[in-house]
Coordinates of C-alpha atoms and ligand atoms in Angstrom, one line a residue:
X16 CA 139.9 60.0 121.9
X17 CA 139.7 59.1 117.9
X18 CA 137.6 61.3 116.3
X19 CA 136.0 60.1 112.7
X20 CA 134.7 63.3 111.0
X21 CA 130.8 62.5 109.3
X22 CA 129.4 65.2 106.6
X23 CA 126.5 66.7 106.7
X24 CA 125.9 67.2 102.8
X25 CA 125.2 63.5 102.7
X26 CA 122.6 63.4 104.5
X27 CA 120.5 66.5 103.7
X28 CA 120.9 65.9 99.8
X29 CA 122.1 62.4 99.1
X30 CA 119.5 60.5 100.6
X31 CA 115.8 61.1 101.5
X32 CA 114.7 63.1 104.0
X33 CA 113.2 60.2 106.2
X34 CA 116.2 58.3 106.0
X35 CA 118.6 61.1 107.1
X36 CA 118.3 60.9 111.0
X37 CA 118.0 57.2 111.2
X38 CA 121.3 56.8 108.7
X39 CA 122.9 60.0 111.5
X40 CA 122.0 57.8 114.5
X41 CA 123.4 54.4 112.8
X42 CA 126.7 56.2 111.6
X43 CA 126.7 57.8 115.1
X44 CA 126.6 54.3 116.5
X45 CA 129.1 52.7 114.7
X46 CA 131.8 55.1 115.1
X47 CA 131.2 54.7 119.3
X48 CA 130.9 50.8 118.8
X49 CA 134.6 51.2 117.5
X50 CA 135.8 53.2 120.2
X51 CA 136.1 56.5 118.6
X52 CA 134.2 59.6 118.4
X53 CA 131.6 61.1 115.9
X54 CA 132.2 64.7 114.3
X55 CA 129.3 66.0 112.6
X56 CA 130.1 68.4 110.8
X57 CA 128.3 71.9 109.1
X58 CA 127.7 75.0 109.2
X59 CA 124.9 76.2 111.3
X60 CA 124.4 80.0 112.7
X61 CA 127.4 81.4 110.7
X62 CA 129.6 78.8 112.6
X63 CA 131.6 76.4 110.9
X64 CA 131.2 73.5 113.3
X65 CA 132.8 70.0 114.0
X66 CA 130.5 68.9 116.8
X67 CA 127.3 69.1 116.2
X68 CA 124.6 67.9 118.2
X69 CA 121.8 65.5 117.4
X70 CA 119.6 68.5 117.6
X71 CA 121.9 70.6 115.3
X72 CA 121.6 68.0 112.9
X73 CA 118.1 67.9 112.7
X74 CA 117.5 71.4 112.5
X75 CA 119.9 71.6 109.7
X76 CA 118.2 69.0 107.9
X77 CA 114.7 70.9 108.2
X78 CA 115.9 74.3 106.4
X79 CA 117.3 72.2 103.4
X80 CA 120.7 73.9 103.7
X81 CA 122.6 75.3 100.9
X82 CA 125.0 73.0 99.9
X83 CA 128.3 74.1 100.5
X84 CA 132.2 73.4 98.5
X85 CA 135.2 75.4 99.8
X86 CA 133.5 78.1 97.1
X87 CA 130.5 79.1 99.0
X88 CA 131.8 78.6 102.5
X89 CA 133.3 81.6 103.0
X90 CA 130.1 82.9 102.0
X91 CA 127.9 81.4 104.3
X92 CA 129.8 82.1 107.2
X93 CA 130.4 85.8 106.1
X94 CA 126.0 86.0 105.5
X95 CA 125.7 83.4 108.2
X96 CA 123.6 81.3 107.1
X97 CA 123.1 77.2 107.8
X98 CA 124.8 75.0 105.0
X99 CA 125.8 71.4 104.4
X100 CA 129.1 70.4 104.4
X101 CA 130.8 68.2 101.5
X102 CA 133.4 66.4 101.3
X103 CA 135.8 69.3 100.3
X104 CA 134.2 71.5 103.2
X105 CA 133.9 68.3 105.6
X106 CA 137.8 67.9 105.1
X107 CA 138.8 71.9 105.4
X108 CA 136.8 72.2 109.0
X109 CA 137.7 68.8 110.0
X110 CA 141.9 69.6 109.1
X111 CA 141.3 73.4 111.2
X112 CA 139.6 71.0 114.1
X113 CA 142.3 68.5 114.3
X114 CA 140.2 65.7 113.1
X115 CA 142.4 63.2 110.7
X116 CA 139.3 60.6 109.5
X117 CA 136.6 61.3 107.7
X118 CA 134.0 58.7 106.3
X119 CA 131.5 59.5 103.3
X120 CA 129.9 57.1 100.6
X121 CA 131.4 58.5 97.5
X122 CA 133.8 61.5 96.0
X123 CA 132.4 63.9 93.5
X124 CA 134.6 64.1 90.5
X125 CA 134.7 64.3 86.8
X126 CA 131.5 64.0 85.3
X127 CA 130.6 62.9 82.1
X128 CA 130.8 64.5 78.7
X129 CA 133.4 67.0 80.3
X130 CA 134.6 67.3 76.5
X131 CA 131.6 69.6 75.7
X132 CA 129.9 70.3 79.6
X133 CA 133.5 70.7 81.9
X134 CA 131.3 69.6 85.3
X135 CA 134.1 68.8 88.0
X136 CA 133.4 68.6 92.0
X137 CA 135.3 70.5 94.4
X138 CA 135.9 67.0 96.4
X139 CA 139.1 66.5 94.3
X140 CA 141.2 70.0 95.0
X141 CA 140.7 69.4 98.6
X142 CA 142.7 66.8 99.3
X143 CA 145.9 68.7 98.2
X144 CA 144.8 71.3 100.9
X145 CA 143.7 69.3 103.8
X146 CA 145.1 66.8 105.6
X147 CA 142.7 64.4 106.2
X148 CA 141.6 60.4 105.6
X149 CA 138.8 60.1 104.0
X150 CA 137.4 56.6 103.8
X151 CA 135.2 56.2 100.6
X152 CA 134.0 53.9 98.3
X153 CA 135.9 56.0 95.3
X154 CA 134.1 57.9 93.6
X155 CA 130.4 58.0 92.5
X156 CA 129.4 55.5 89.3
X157 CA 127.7 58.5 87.8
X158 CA 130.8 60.1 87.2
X159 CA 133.7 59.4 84.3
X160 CA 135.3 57.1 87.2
X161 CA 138.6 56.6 85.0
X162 CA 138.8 60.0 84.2
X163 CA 138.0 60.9 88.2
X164 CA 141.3 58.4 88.8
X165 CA 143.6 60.5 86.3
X166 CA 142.2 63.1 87.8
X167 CA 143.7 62.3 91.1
X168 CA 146.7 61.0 90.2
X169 CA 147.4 64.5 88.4
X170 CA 146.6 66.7 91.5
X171 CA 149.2 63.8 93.1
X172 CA 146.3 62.4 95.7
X173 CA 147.4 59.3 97.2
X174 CA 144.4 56.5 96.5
X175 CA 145.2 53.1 98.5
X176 CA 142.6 50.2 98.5
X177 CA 141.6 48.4 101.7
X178 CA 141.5 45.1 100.7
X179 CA 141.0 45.8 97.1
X180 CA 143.3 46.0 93.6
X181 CA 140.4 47.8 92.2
X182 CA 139.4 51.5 92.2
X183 CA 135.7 51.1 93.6
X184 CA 132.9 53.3 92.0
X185 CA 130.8 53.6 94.5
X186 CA 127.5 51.1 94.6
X187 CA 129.0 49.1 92.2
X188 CA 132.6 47.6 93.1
X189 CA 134.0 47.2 90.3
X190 CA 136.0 49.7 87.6
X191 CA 138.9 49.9 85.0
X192 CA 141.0 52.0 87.2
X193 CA 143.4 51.1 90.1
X194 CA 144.6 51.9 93.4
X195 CA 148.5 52.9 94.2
X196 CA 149.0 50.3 96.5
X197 CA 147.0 48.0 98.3
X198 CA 146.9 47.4 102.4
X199 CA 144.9 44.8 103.8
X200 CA 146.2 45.3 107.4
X201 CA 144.6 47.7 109.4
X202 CA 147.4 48.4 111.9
X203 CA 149.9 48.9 108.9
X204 CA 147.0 51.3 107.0
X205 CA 146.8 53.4 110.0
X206 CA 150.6 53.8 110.4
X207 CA 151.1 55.0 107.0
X208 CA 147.9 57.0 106.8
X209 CA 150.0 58.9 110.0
X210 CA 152.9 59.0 108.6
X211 CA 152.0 60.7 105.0
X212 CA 149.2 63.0 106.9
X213 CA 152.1 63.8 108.2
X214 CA 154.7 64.2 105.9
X215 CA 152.9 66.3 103.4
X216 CA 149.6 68.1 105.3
X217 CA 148.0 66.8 102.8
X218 CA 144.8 63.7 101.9
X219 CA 144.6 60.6 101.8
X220 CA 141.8 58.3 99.9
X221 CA 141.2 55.1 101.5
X222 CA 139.3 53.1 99.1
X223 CA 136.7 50.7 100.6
X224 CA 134.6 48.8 98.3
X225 CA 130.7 48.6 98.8
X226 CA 129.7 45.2 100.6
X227 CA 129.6 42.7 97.7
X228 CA 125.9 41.7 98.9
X229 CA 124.7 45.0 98.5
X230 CA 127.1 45.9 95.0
X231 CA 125.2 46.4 91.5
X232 CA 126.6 44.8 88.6
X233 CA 128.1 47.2 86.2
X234 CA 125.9 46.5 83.7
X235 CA 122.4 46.6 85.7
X236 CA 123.9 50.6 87.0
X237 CA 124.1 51.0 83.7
X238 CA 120.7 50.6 82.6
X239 CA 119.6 52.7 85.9
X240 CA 121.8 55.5 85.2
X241 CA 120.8 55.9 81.2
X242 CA 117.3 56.4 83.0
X243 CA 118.4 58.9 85.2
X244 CA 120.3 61.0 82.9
X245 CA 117.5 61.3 81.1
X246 CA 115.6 62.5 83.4
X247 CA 118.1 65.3 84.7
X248 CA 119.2 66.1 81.0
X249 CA 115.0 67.2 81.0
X250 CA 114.9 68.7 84.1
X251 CA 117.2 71.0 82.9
X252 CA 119.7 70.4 86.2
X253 CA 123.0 71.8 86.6
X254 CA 126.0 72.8 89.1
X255 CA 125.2 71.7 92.2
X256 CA 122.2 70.4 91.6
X257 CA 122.9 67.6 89.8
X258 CA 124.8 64.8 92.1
X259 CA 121.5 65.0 94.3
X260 CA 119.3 65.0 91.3
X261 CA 120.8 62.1 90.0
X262 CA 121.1 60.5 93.4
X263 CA 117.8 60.6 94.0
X264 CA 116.4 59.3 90.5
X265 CA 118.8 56.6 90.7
X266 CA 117.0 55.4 93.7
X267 CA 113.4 55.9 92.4
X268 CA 114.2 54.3 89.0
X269 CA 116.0 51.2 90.8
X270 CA 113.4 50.5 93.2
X271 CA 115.7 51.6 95.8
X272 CA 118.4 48.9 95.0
X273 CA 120.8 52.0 94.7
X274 CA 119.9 53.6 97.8
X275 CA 120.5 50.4 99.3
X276 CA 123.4 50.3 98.2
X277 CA 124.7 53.7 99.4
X278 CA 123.1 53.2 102.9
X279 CA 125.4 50.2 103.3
X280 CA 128.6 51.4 102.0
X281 CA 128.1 54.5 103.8
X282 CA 127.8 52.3 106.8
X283 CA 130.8 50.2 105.9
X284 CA 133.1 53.1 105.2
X285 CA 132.2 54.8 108.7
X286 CA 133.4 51.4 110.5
X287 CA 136.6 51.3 108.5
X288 CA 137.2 54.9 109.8
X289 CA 136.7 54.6 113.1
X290 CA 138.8 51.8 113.6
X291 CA 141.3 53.5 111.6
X292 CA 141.1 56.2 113.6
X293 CA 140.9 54.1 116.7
X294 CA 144.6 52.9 115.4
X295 CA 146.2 56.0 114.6
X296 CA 145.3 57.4 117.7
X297 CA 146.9 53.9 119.8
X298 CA 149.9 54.2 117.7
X299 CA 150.5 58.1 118.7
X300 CA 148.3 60.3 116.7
Ligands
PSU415 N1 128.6 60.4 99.3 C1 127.3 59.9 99.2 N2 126.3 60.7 98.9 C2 126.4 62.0 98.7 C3 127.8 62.6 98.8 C4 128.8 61.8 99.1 O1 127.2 58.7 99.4 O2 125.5 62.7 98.4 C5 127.9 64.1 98.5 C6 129.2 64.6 99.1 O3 128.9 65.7 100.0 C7 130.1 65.0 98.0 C8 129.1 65.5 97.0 O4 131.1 66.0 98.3 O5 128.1 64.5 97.1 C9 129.6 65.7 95.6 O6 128.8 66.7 95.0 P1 129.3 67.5 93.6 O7 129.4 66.3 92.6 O8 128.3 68.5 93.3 O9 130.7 68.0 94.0
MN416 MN1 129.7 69.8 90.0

């Protein structure tokens, strides 16, 4: 059966804590609706595991896990101790447990002022390790999203659109980057996501633009984000700390309309998988 692989970083530290289980059990839902099967995935007792219970998940949740790129995992599996998965640790467990699909909200990447404050996530390296699909809506409107698309077209990443020209950023759909090609045939999307996981053991992004009822206008995530970099510029964040810092002062500034935003697209981007999956797996996978 189609497996669709489902991180555990994004819920621990990308949403709040009472919307994590309910977003786990509607992600959960959607990936069975389609056919396929669910793969949470963290690290929990030393383990790096793919199949996580409901219970695993929520215990996870409670000791507010370390968050974990392919820089501290080794780490936490050699002091065994419980940590989220990312995206770039989401893809390495998922590739060494066979799993081909993976569905998040939105890559880390370049961050801003990277001229004077070089801030880059882990997410991007990974996908010239791992051979996996992950099905995002790009990359998070925080970031430098152009620079994020050089980004992957230097490491060589493959970036196709479903249904879209455009290069999404996350809650808001639009951006002035583009995709390499564009498929708006699921069938034909799943063969060729086969057939260059294949070819190269290496990623695939699968862009899949935030629902346009729930999408911010560029301009409006503008004004929320100047808010919220205020804020994390005085709080003094840094490293790791500052996608969820942002994250979560995006939502509190907005009223929520961002958190919205990402509960949908998450929800969006985990159907697209499945049935992706679902596909690859008909066609021989
Ligand atoms: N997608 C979301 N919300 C999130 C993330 C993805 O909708 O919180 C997480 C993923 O785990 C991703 C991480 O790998 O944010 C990026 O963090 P950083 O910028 O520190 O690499
Ligand atoms: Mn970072």
């Amino acid at each position: 059966m189609a497996r669709v692989a489902l991180e555990t970083t994004l819920l621990a530290h990308g949403v709040p804590r009472d919307a994590a289980m309910p977003l786990y059990d509607e992600l959960t839902a959607i990936v069975e609706r389609e056919g396929a099967r669910p793969a949470a995935i963290g690290v929990v007792g030393g383990q790096a595991r793919s199949d996580l219970s409901r219970d695993e998940v929520e215990s996870l949740l409670e000791v507010r896990p370390t968050k974990l790129n392919t820089a501290n995992l080794g780490l936490a599996l050699f002091r065994k101790t419980a940590g989220a998965t990312t995206v770039s640790t989401t893809m390495e467990i998922a590739a060494s447990s066979g799993i081909a699909v993976f569905a998040t909200g939105g890559l880390g990447g370049v961050h801003k002022h990277y001229g004077t404050q070089l801030d880059v996530s882990a997410d991007l390296a990974a996908f010239t390790r791992f051979p996996v699909a992950v099905v995002a809506s790009g990359v998070k409107s925080i970031l430098d999203v152009v620079a994020t698309r050089e980004l992957l077209e230097s490491l060589g990443v493959p970036v196709v659109g479903f249904r879209t020209d455009v290069f999404p950023a996350f809650t808001v759909a639009d951006s002035d980057a583009g995709v390499d090609a564009r498929f708006d045939d699921e069938d034909e999307l799943a063969d060729f996501l086969r057939f260059e996981l294949r070819r190269t053991g290496r990623g695939v992004l699968v862009c899949n633009p935030v629902p346009p009822p729930s999408a911010i206008a560029k301009e409006r995530f503008a004004g929320f984000l100047a808010e919220a970099e205020r804020r994390a510029s005085h709080a003094g964040v840094s490293g790791r700390g500052v996608t969820p810092f942002v994250l979560g002062a995006l939502a509190e500034i907005s009223a929520g309309e961002t958190l919205a935003a990402n509960l949908a697209l998450v929800k969006n981007n985990t159907r697209v998988a499945a049935r992706l999956a679902s596909r690859m797996v008909a066609s021989g996978n």
